[in-house]
Amino acid sequence: MRDYPLNKIRNIGIIAHIDAGKTTVSERVLFYTGISHKIGEVHEGDTVMDWMEQERERGITITAAATTAFWTPSDAEGNVDKKVKINLIDTPGHIDFTIEVKRSLRVLDGAVVVFDGVAGVEPQSETNWRYADDYKVPRLCFINKLDRLGASFDRSFQSILDRLSPNAVKMQIPNGHEDKFIGVVDLLTMTFVQFEGAKGEKVVRSEVPAELKAEAEKERAALIEKIVEHDDSALHDYLEGKEVPVERLKEILRKAVIADKIYPVFCGSALKNKGVQLVLDAVAEYLPSPLDIPASVAVDNEGNEVRIEPRDDAPFAALAFKVATDPYVGQLTFFRVYQGVLTAGSYVYNFTSGQQERIGRIVRLHANQREEIKEIEAGNIAAAVGLKGTKTGDTLCDPEHIVKLRGIEAPEPVISLRIEPKTKADQEKMGLALRKLSDEDPTFRIRSDEETGDTIISGMGELHLDILVDRLKREFSVQANTGQPQVAYKETITTEAQAEGKYIKQSGGRGQYGHVWLKVEPMERGQGYEFVNAIKGGAVPEEFIKPTEKGVQEAMDKGVVAGFPLVDMKVTFYDGSYHEVDSSEIAFKIAGQMALQEASKRAKPVLLEPIMKVEVIVPEKSMGETTGDLASRRGQIISVTDRSAGVNLKVIEARVPLSEMFSYSTTLRSLTEGRGNYTMEFDHYEPTPSNIAQLVIEGKK
Ligand code: GDP
């Protein structure tokens, strides 16, 4: 049984530049929704699990991948029909985790973007905003920290207009700033709102103070003009001088927000307990429910497109968007149900792994408790306990109706480092812990260096790996030493070549006999690897094909230039021979390795390096030095544009090899007296110039 109608569900995320106040805002959201739930709801029915007590001790869960809360709008006046269920989906703030931002954007229907009221729009807010544009996520803005010294609502609002979208509209104005900031004027209803009580939990409305009236009226007129633009009949009335009722304005605004055409802007101070409830009201009022977003498109087993709609009476389909390891319950797999209903105890099919899994327990996380639920319906978010074979981005579906939803593409990990357990005991734990972490995070990979036996981990950036190593210590109590971060180079071939691999030992006793001819050919960048079995007439028996391929893969992992994995090549096994007695799987595996190495060496192999897309924002006067510095890092400048009129900031877009970007932030700071900022993400792999490749081969770079 559905506990909430679909139109009352809001799956939202809070997006923010690091330090803008995401944690504080989230904490307030969970606190206020907790209160509102207690007031609004007498019956708390569902089974609350034993470990709820432990959870309580741990306090509010703000870092869970998804937390469920309930909100009764502050102006609902006890009308519980207005209550909404909010699934708050965690989004990370740091650019190193773009995949995390993207995967959360994939499953949420709307977002609240938080800004620092002193700094306004910052480079990372821009990057995240653009991702949200890509995924067409409707947004509200919250200009936070108005209590801070130097805060300015107008300036921050202007930075949103200039840098993010001209379609931002002020929904409020503050009565003042810094320690004078006590409340906001809600422009639509023309009321003054203050927040009383120890944690600002009481929303108190009163008349707009006289000194704010003129400004509020002017801003209200501007807001209404922006709203009625989206509705012909309201526009007509407005132009005729007729008053458009507030309820009507809200309806039009809701439609425009959902269509991604308008971005309402709110303000306050989360730390000083001001303003967050009105943002929650707006989440209920303006952000979409699962019914308001376009149906998803999936493909079935035959590759036909299937429409997936938020209906309970259709086959189950869900997307796993986060796998998290919880020290208390073990593995939690968070998923969003796009269609149908999932019941605890039933089986689902994982399209990606091709396996069925049984869903044992389903849980929902709240601010300070977990709730075991029997079933979960379309449009909702929950976590399954103990799924073994499901990773981030996998589709789970009804075994009778197999579909694949659009997944979450993982970008290439570009940085790697060696990691070594400190003791024997750590060694055992480390392998397991690393595997768990990589199941959680598709951009985090593990491999072992065949020669040295060392474990090498790779990820999206220095910080990404730092955090993972730190988690190893704190969550899994694994002590490890790590090496210097290194660029994750790759290797590829540039022409076609053939070679023979012979592993033959036939002196006394049982011998070895493996004999393989391989052809290697370059493929397009990003194509990976393809193995073709073209053996004819039983020259090599079927049972030795797989072992040969295994040998090929192992040799590819080792590379032939500088020990980095070979990629983007097609390998054809087209001839060879065998011996009735002496041939074995291992002999063919070794022969396969030998042939692959030799063929790749003949095929003019090169080293590939990751090229990053870098965006640097600097004051105009530091422009020359900054571009000069980027050029000295082998950077290619793509464009230089003005940030916005009157700000004197330039945006430099460049492509720069990652190996030249270590500790760039320090350089940028000194070039720009601390005013420069940059973001960086992986763009593509490119052959490394030979002088640089030589340094890499010699281990000097
Ligand atoms: P996050 O990095 O985006 O999660 O930001 P946090 O919520 O951790 O906040 C970063 C810092 O800003 C912390 O020191 C907060 O106490 C502070 N902060 C958050 N909200 C406000 C606010 O409204 N006013 C002031 N003055 N400080 C705030």
PDB file of C-alpha atoms in Angstrom, residues 412-600:
ATOM      1  CA  GLU A 412      38.036   7.341 -16.558  1.00  0.00           C
ATOM      2  CA  PRO A 413      40.058   7.312 -13.364  1.00  0.00           C
ATOM      3  CA  VAL A 414      43.138   9.398 -14.090  1.00  0.00           C
ATOM      4  CA  ILE A 415      45.302   9.251 -10.994  1.00  0.00           C
ATOM      5  CA  SER A 416      46.734   6.199  -9.351  1.00  0.00           C
ATOM      6  CA  LEU A 417      48.945   5.319  -6.454  1.00  0.00           C
ATOM      7  CA  ARG A 418      50.541   2.320  -4.834  1.00  0.00           C
ATOM      8  CA  ILE A 419      49.074   1.216  -1.582  1.00  0.00           C
ATOM      9  CA  GLU A 420      50.706  -1.150   0.832  1.00  0.00           C
ATOM     10  CA  PRO A 421      49.257  -2.657   4.002  1.00  0.00           C
ATOM     11  CA  LYS A 422      51.310  -1.913   7.112  1.00  0.00           C
ATOM     12  CA  THR A 423      51.029  -5.372   8.633  1.00  0.00           C
ATOM     13  CA  LYS A 424      50.084  -8.895   7.644  1.00  0.00           C
ATOM     14  CA  ALA A 425      46.742  -8.478   9.390  1.00  0.00           C
ATOM     15  CA  ASP A 426      46.042  -5.331   7.398  1.00  0.00           C
ATOM     16  CA  GLN A 427      46.828  -7.184   4.210  1.00  0.00           C
ATOM     17  CA  GLU A 428      43.859  -9.499   4.510  1.00  0.00           C
ATOM     18  CA  LYS A 429      41.469  -6.748   5.464  1.00  0.00           C
ATOM     19  CA  MET A 430      42.722  -4.389   2.795  1.00  0.00           C
ATOM     20  CA  GLY A 431      41.747  -6.518  -0.193  1.00  0.00           C
ATOM     21  CA  LEU A 432      38.207  -6.895   1.052  1.00  0.00           C
ATOM     22  CA  ALA A 433      37.863  -3.250   2.010  1.00  0.00           C
ATOM     23  CA  LEU A 434      39.157  -2.023  -1.336  1.00  0.00           C
ATOM     24  CA  ARG A 435      36.714  -4.247  -3.160  1.00  0.00           C
ATOM     25  CA  LYS A 436      33.840  -2.854  -1.141  1.00  0.00           C
ATOM     26  CA  LEU A 437      34.908   0.695  -1.835  1.00  0.00           C
ATOM     27  CA  SER A 438      35.153   0.043  -5.546  1.00  0.00           C
ATOM     28  CA  ASP A 439      31.684  -1.518  -5.604  1.00  0.00           C
ATOM     29  CA  GLU A 440      30.420   1.703  -4.108  1.00  0.00           C
ATOM     30  CA  ASP A 441      32.251   3.945  -6.459  1.00  0.00           C
ATOM     31  CA  PRO A 442      32.633   3.063 -10.123  1.00  0.00           C
ATOM     32  CA  THR A 443      35.377   5.652 -10.589  1.00  0.00           C
ATOM     33  CA  PHE A 444      37.575   3.936  -8.042  1.00  0.00           C
ATOM     34  CA  ARG A 445      39.514   0.969  -9.399  1.00  0.00           C
ATOM     35  CA  ILE A 446      41.988  -1.513  -8.021  1.00  0.00           C
ATOM     36  CA  ARG A 447      44.586  -3.558  -9.811  1.00  0.00           C
ATOM     37  CA  SER A 448      47.748  -5.344  -8.876  1.00  0.00           C
ATOM     38  CA  ASP A 449      51.098  -4.796 -10.454  1.00  0.00           C
ATOM     39  CA  GLU A 450      52.092  -8.202 -11.785  1.00  0.00           C
ATOM     40  CA  GLU A 451      55.802  -7.611 -11.408  1.00  0.00           C
ATOM     41  CA  THR A 452      55.960  -6.247  -7.906  1.00  0.00           C
ATOM     42  CA  GLY A 453      52.706  -7.662  -6.587  1.00  0.00           C
ATOM     43  CA  ASP A 454      51.818  -4.174  -5.311  1.00  0.00           C
ATOM     44  CA  THR A 455      48.258  -3.019  -5.196  1.00  0.00           C
ATOM     45  CA  ILE A 456      47.505   0.053  -7.285  1.00  0.00           C
ATOM     46  CA  ILE A 457      44.381   2.109  -6.790  1.00  0.00           C
ATOM     47  CA  SER A 458      43.127   4.724  -9.201  1.00  0.00           C
ATOM     48  CA  GLY A 459      40.519   7.438  -9.070  1.00  0.00           C
ATOM     49  CA  MET A 460      39.412  10.858 -10.231  1.00  0.00           C
ATOM     50  CA  GLY A 461      41.912  13.082  -8.501  1.00  0.00           C
ATOM     51  CA  GLU A 462      44.355  13.449  -5.653  1.00  0.00           C
ATOM     52  CA  LEU A 463      41.645  14.373  -3.195  1.00  0.00           C
ATOM     53  CA  HIS A 464      39.427  11.494  -4.258  1.00  0.00           C
ATOM     54  CA  LEU A 465      42.169   8.997  -3.440  1.00  0.00           C
ATOM     55  CA  ASP A 466      43.077  10.797  -0.201  1.00  0.00           C
ATOM     56  CA  ILE A 467      39.525  10.440   0.977  1.00  0.00           C
ATOM     57  CA  LEU A 468      39.335   6.779   0.026  1.00  0.00           C
ATOM     58  CA  VAL A 469      42.580   6.000   1.847  1.00  0.00           C
ATOM     59  CA  ASP A 470      41.239   7.860   4.842  1.00  0.00           C
ATOM     60  CA  ARG A 471      38.042   5.802   4.713  1.00  0.00           C
ATOM     61  CA  LEU A 472      40.112   2.635   4.639  1.00  0.00           C
ATOM     62  CA  LYS A 473      41.594   3.686   7.942  1.00  0.00           C
ATOM     63  CA  ARG A 474      38.496   4.972   9.619  1.00  0.00           C
ATOM     64  CA  GLU A 475      35.777   2.660   8.394  1.00  0.00           C
ATOM     65  CA  PHE A 476      37.712  -0.533   7.881  1.00  0.00           C
ATOM     66  CA  SER A 477      40.595   0.001  10.336  1.00  0.00           C
ATOM     67  CA  VAL A 478      43.139  -0.816   7.658  1.00  0.00           C
ATOM     68  CA  GLN A 479      46.514   0.848   8.104  1.00  0.00           C
ATOM     69  CA  ALA A 480      48.266   1.412   4.824  1.00  0.00           C
ATOM     70  CA  ASN A 481      51.200   3.284   3.333  1.00  0.00           C
ATOM     71  CA  THR A 482      50.708   5.004   0.045  1.00  0.00           C
ATOM     72  CA  GLY A 483      53.089   6.104  -2.679  1.00  0.00           C
ATOM     73  CA  GLN A 484      53.111   9.334  -4.661  1.00  0.00           C
ATOM     74  CA  PRO A 485      50.048   9.895  -6.803  1.00  0.00           C
ATOM     75  CA  GLN A 486      50.777   9.134 -10.416  1.00  0.00           C
ATOM     76  CA  VAL A 487      49.078   9.889 -13.649  1.00  0.00           C
ATOM     77  CA  ALA A 488      47.165   6.903 -14.977  1.00  0.00           C
ATOM     78  CA  TYR A 489      48.850   6.614 -18.347  1.00  0.00           C
ATOM     79  CA  LYS A 490      47.749   4.046 -20.862  1.00  0.00           C
ATOM     80  CA  GLU A 491      49.328   2.530 -23.898  1.00  0.00           C
ATOM     81  CA  THR A 492      48.082   1.755 -27.353  1.00  0.00           C
ATOM     82  CA  ILE A 493      49.375   0.678 -30.746  1.00  0.00           C
ATOM     83  CA  THR A 494      49.417   2.818 -33.878  1.00  0.00           C
ATOM     84  CA  THR A 495      49.676   0.279 -36.704  1.00  0.00           C
ATOM     85  CA  GLU A 496      48.740  -3.278 -37.459  1.00  0.00           C
ATOM     86  CA  ALA A 497      51.217  -6.103 -36.740  1.00  0.00           C
ATOM     87  CA  GLN A 498      51.456  -9.842 -36.355  1.00  0.00           C
ATOM     88  CA  ALA A 499      53.602 -12.027 -34.159  1.00  0.00           C
ATOM     89  CA  GLU A 500      54.080 -15.553 -33.031  1.00  0.00           C
ATOM     90  CA  GLY A 501      54.270 -16.836 -29.474  1.00  0.00           C
ATOM     91  CA  LYS A 502      55.813 -20.218 -28.852  1.00  0.00           C
ATOM     92  CA  TYR A 503      56.023 -21.814 -25.479  1.00  0.00           C
ATOM     93  CA  ILE A 504      57.533 -25.202 -26.158  1.00  0.00           C
ATOM     94  CA  LYS A 505      59.533 -27.362 -23.753  1.00  0.00           C
ATOM     95  CA  GLN A 506      59.944 -30.949 -24.746  1.00  0.00           C
ATOM     96  CA  SER A 507      63.027 -32.313 -23.075  1.00  0.00           C
ATOM     97  CA  GLY A 508      62.237 -35.301 -20.902  1.00  0.00           C
ATOM     98  CA  GLY A 509      58.997 -36.051 -19.039  1.00  0.00           C
ATOM     99  CA  ARG A 510      55.783 -34.293 -19.843  1.00  0.00           C
ATOM    100  CA  GLY A 511      56.492 -31.222 -21.963  1.00  0.00           C
ATOM    101  CA  GLN A 512      54.813 -27.929 -22.681  1.00  0.00           C
ATOM    102  CA  TYR A 513      53.462 -26.925 -26.042  1.00  0.00           C
ATOM    103  CA  GLY A 514      51.627 -23.750 -26.844  1.00  0.00           C
ATOM    104  CA  HIS A 515      51.866 -22.016 -30.189  1.00  0.00           C
ATOM    105  CA  VAL A 516      49.931 -18.909 -31.129  1.00  0.00           C
ATOM    106  CA  TRP A 517      49.845 -16.407 -34.026  1.00  0.00           C
ATOM    107  CA  LEU A 518      48.138 -13.115 -33.259  1.00  0.00           C
ATOM    108  CA  LYS A 519      47.289 -10.037 -35.270  1.00  0.00           C
ATOM    109  CA  VAL A 520      46.828  -6.704 -33.491  1.00  0.00           C
ATOM    110  CA  GLU A 521      45.093  -3.644 -34.957  1.00  0.00           C
ATOM    111  CA  PRO A 522      44.465  -0.187 -33.498  1.00  0.00           C
ATOM    112  CA  MET A 523      40.874   0.785 -32.660  1.00  0.00           C
ATOM    113  CA  GLU A 524      39.320   4.203 -32.089  1.00  0.00           C
ATOM    114  CA  ARG A 525      40.060   5.954 -28.794  1.00  0.00           C
ATOM    115  CA  GLY A 526      37.815   4.695 -26.040  1.00  0.00           C
ATOM    116  CA  GLN A 527      36.896   1.443 -27.806  1.00  0.00           C
ATOM    117  CA  GLY A 528      38.756  -0.676 -25.291  1.00  0.00           C
ATOM    118  CA  TYR A 529      39.571  -4.145 -26.455  1.00  0.00           C
ATOM    119  CA  GLU A 530      38.189  -6.798 -28.752  1.00  0.00           C
ATOM    120  CA  PHE A 531      39.306 -10.411 -29.078  1.00  0.00           C
ATOM    121  CA  VAL A 532      38.468 -12.347 -32.243  1.00  0.00           C
ATOM    122  CA  ASN A 533      38.799 -16.084 -32.536  1.00  0.00           C
ATOM    123  CA  ALA A 534      39.596 -16.778 -36.222  1.00  0.00           C
ATOM    124  CA  ILE A 535      41.113 -20.237 -35.824  1.00  0.00           C
ATOM    125  CA  LYS A 536      40.086 -22.478 -38.713  1.00  0.00           C
ATOM    126  CA  GLY A 537      40.104 -26.219 -39.234  1.00  0.00           C
ATOM    127  CA  GLY A 538      40.929 -27.026 -35.633  1.00  0.00           C
ATOM    128  CA  ALA A 539      44.509 -25.748 -35.861  1.00  0.00           C
ATOM    129  CA  VAL A 540      44.132 -25.058 -32.163  1.00  0.00           C
ATOM    130  CA  PRO A 541      41.423 -26.962 -30.241  1.00  0.00           C
ATOM    131  CA  GLU A 542      38.580 -25.018 -28.695  1.00  0.00           C
ATOM    132  CA  GLU A 543      39.712 -25.712 -25.134  1.00  0.00           C
ATOM    133  CA  PHE A 544      42.875 -23.615 -25.630  1.00  0.00           C
ATOM    134  CA  ILE A 545      41.139 -20.503 -26.996  1.00  0.00           C
ATOM    135  CA  LYS A 546      40.011 -19.127 -23.640  1.00  0.00           C
ATOM    136  CA  PRO A 547      43.406 -19.689 -21.977  1.00  0.00           C
ATOM    137  CA  THR A 548      45.061 -17.909 -24.890  1.00  0.00           C
ATOM    138  CA  GLU A 549      42.699 -14.971 -24.488  1.00  0.00           C
ATOM    139  CA  LYS A 550      43.474 -14.900 -20.784  1.00  0.00           C
ATOM    140  CA  GLY A 551      47.174 -14.658 -21.607  1.00  0.00           C
ATOM    141  CA  VAL A 552      46.444 -11.852 -24.058  1.00  0.00           C
ATOM    142  CA  GLN A 553      44.542  -9.893 -21.425  1.00  0.00           C
ATOM    143  CA  GLU A 554      47.225 -10.327 -18.821  1.00  0.00           C
ATOM    144  CA  ALA A 555      49.863  -9.118 -21.252  1.00  0.00           C
ATOM    145  CA  MET A 556      47.700  -6.133 -22.173  1.00  0.00           C
ATOM    146  CA  ASP A 557      47.399  -5.159 -18.517  1.00  0.00           C
ATOM    147  CA  LYS A 558      51.177  -5.066 -18.277  1.00  0.00           C
ATOM    148  CA  GLY A 559      51.739  -3.033 -21.437  1.00  0.00           C
ATOM    149  CA  VAL A 560      54.867  -2.876 -23.546  1.00  0.00           C
ATOM    150  CA  VAL A 561      56.055   0.716 -23.262  1.00  0.00           C
ATOM    151  CA  ALA A 562      56.193   1.622 -19.598  1.00  0.00           C
ATOM    152  CA  GLY A 563      54.058  -0.908 -17.792  1.00  0.00           C
ATOM    153  CA  PHE A 564      50.671   0.779 -18.324  1.00  0.00           C
ATOM    154  CA  PRO A 565      47.674  -1.112 -19.677  1.00  0.00           C
ATOM    155  CA  LEU A 566      47.263  -1.396 -23.425  1.00  0.00           C
ATOM    156  CA  VAL A 567      43.890  -0.223 -24.682  1.00  0.00           C
ATOM    157  CA  ASP A 568      41.931   0.427 -27.862  1.00  0.00           C
ATOM    158  CA  MET A 569      43.097  -2.538 -29.871  1.00  0.00           C
ATOM    159  CA  LYS A 570      41.644  -5.531 -31.623  1.00  0.00           C
ATOM    160  CA  VAL A 571      43.430  -8.849 -31.220  1.00  0.00           C
ATOM    161  CA  THR A 572      42.818 -11.680 -33.684  1.00  0.00           C
ATOM    162  CA  PHE A 573      43.904 -15.221 -32.902  1.00  0.00           C
ATOM    163  CA  TYR A 574      44.230 -16.601 -36.416  1.00  0.00           C
ATOM    164  CA  ASP A 575      46.707 -19.484 -36.340  1.00  0.00           C
ATOM    165  CA  GLY A 576      48.852 -21.741 -34.195  1.00  0.00           C
ATOM    166  CA  SER A 577      49.490 -25.395 -33.514  1.00  0.00           C
ATOM    167  CA  TYR A 578      49.238 -27.905 -30.701  1.00  0.00           C
ATOM    168  CA  HIS A 579      50.630 -31.181 -29.480  1.00  0.00           C
ATOM    169  CA  GLU A 580      48.393 -34.106 -28.478  1.00  0.00           C
ATOM    170  CA  VAL A 581      50.208 -34.765 -25.216  1.00  0.00           C
ATOM    171  CA  ASP A 582      52.222 -31.712 -24.270  1.00  0.00           C
ATOM    172  CA  SER A 583      49.690 -28.926 -24.927  1.00  0.00           C
ATOM    173  CA  SER A 584      48.028 -27.469 -21.843  1.00  0.00           C
ATOM    174  CA  GLU A 585      46.002 -24.436 -20.865  1.00  0.00           C
ATOM    175  CA  ILE A 586      48.961 -22.856 -19.161  1.00  0.00           C
ATOM    176  CA  ALA A 587      51.204 -23.368 -22.190  1.00  0.00           C
ATOM    177  CA  PHE A 588      48.679 -21.536 -24.395  1.00  0.00           C
ATOM    178  CA  LYS A 589      48.252 -18.794 -21.854  1.00  0.00           C
ATOM    179  CA  ILE A 590      51.975 -18.149 -21.861  1.00  0.00           C
ATOM    180  CA  ALA A 591      52.186 -18.376 -25.646  1.00  0.00           C
ATOM    181  CA  GLY A 592      49.301 -15.855 -25.850  1.00  0.00           C
ATOM    182  CA  GLN A 593      51.191 -13.453 -23.580  1.00  0.00           C
ATOM    183  CA  MET A 594      54.347 -13.785 -25.626  1.00  0.00           C
ATOM    184  CA  ALA A 595      52.586 -13.270 -28.948  1.00  0.00           C
ATOM    185  CA  LEU A 596      50.688 -10.237 -27.701  1.00  0.00           C
ATOM    186  CA  GLN A 597      53.816  -8.599 -26.342  1.00  0.00           C
ATOM    187  CA  GLU A 598      55.775  -9.183 -29.498  1.00  0.00           C
ATOM    188  CA  ALA A 599      52.967  -8.069 -31.819  1.00  0.00           C
ATOM    189  CA  SER A 600      52.344  -4.922 -29.777  1.00  0.00           C
TER     190      SER A 600
END
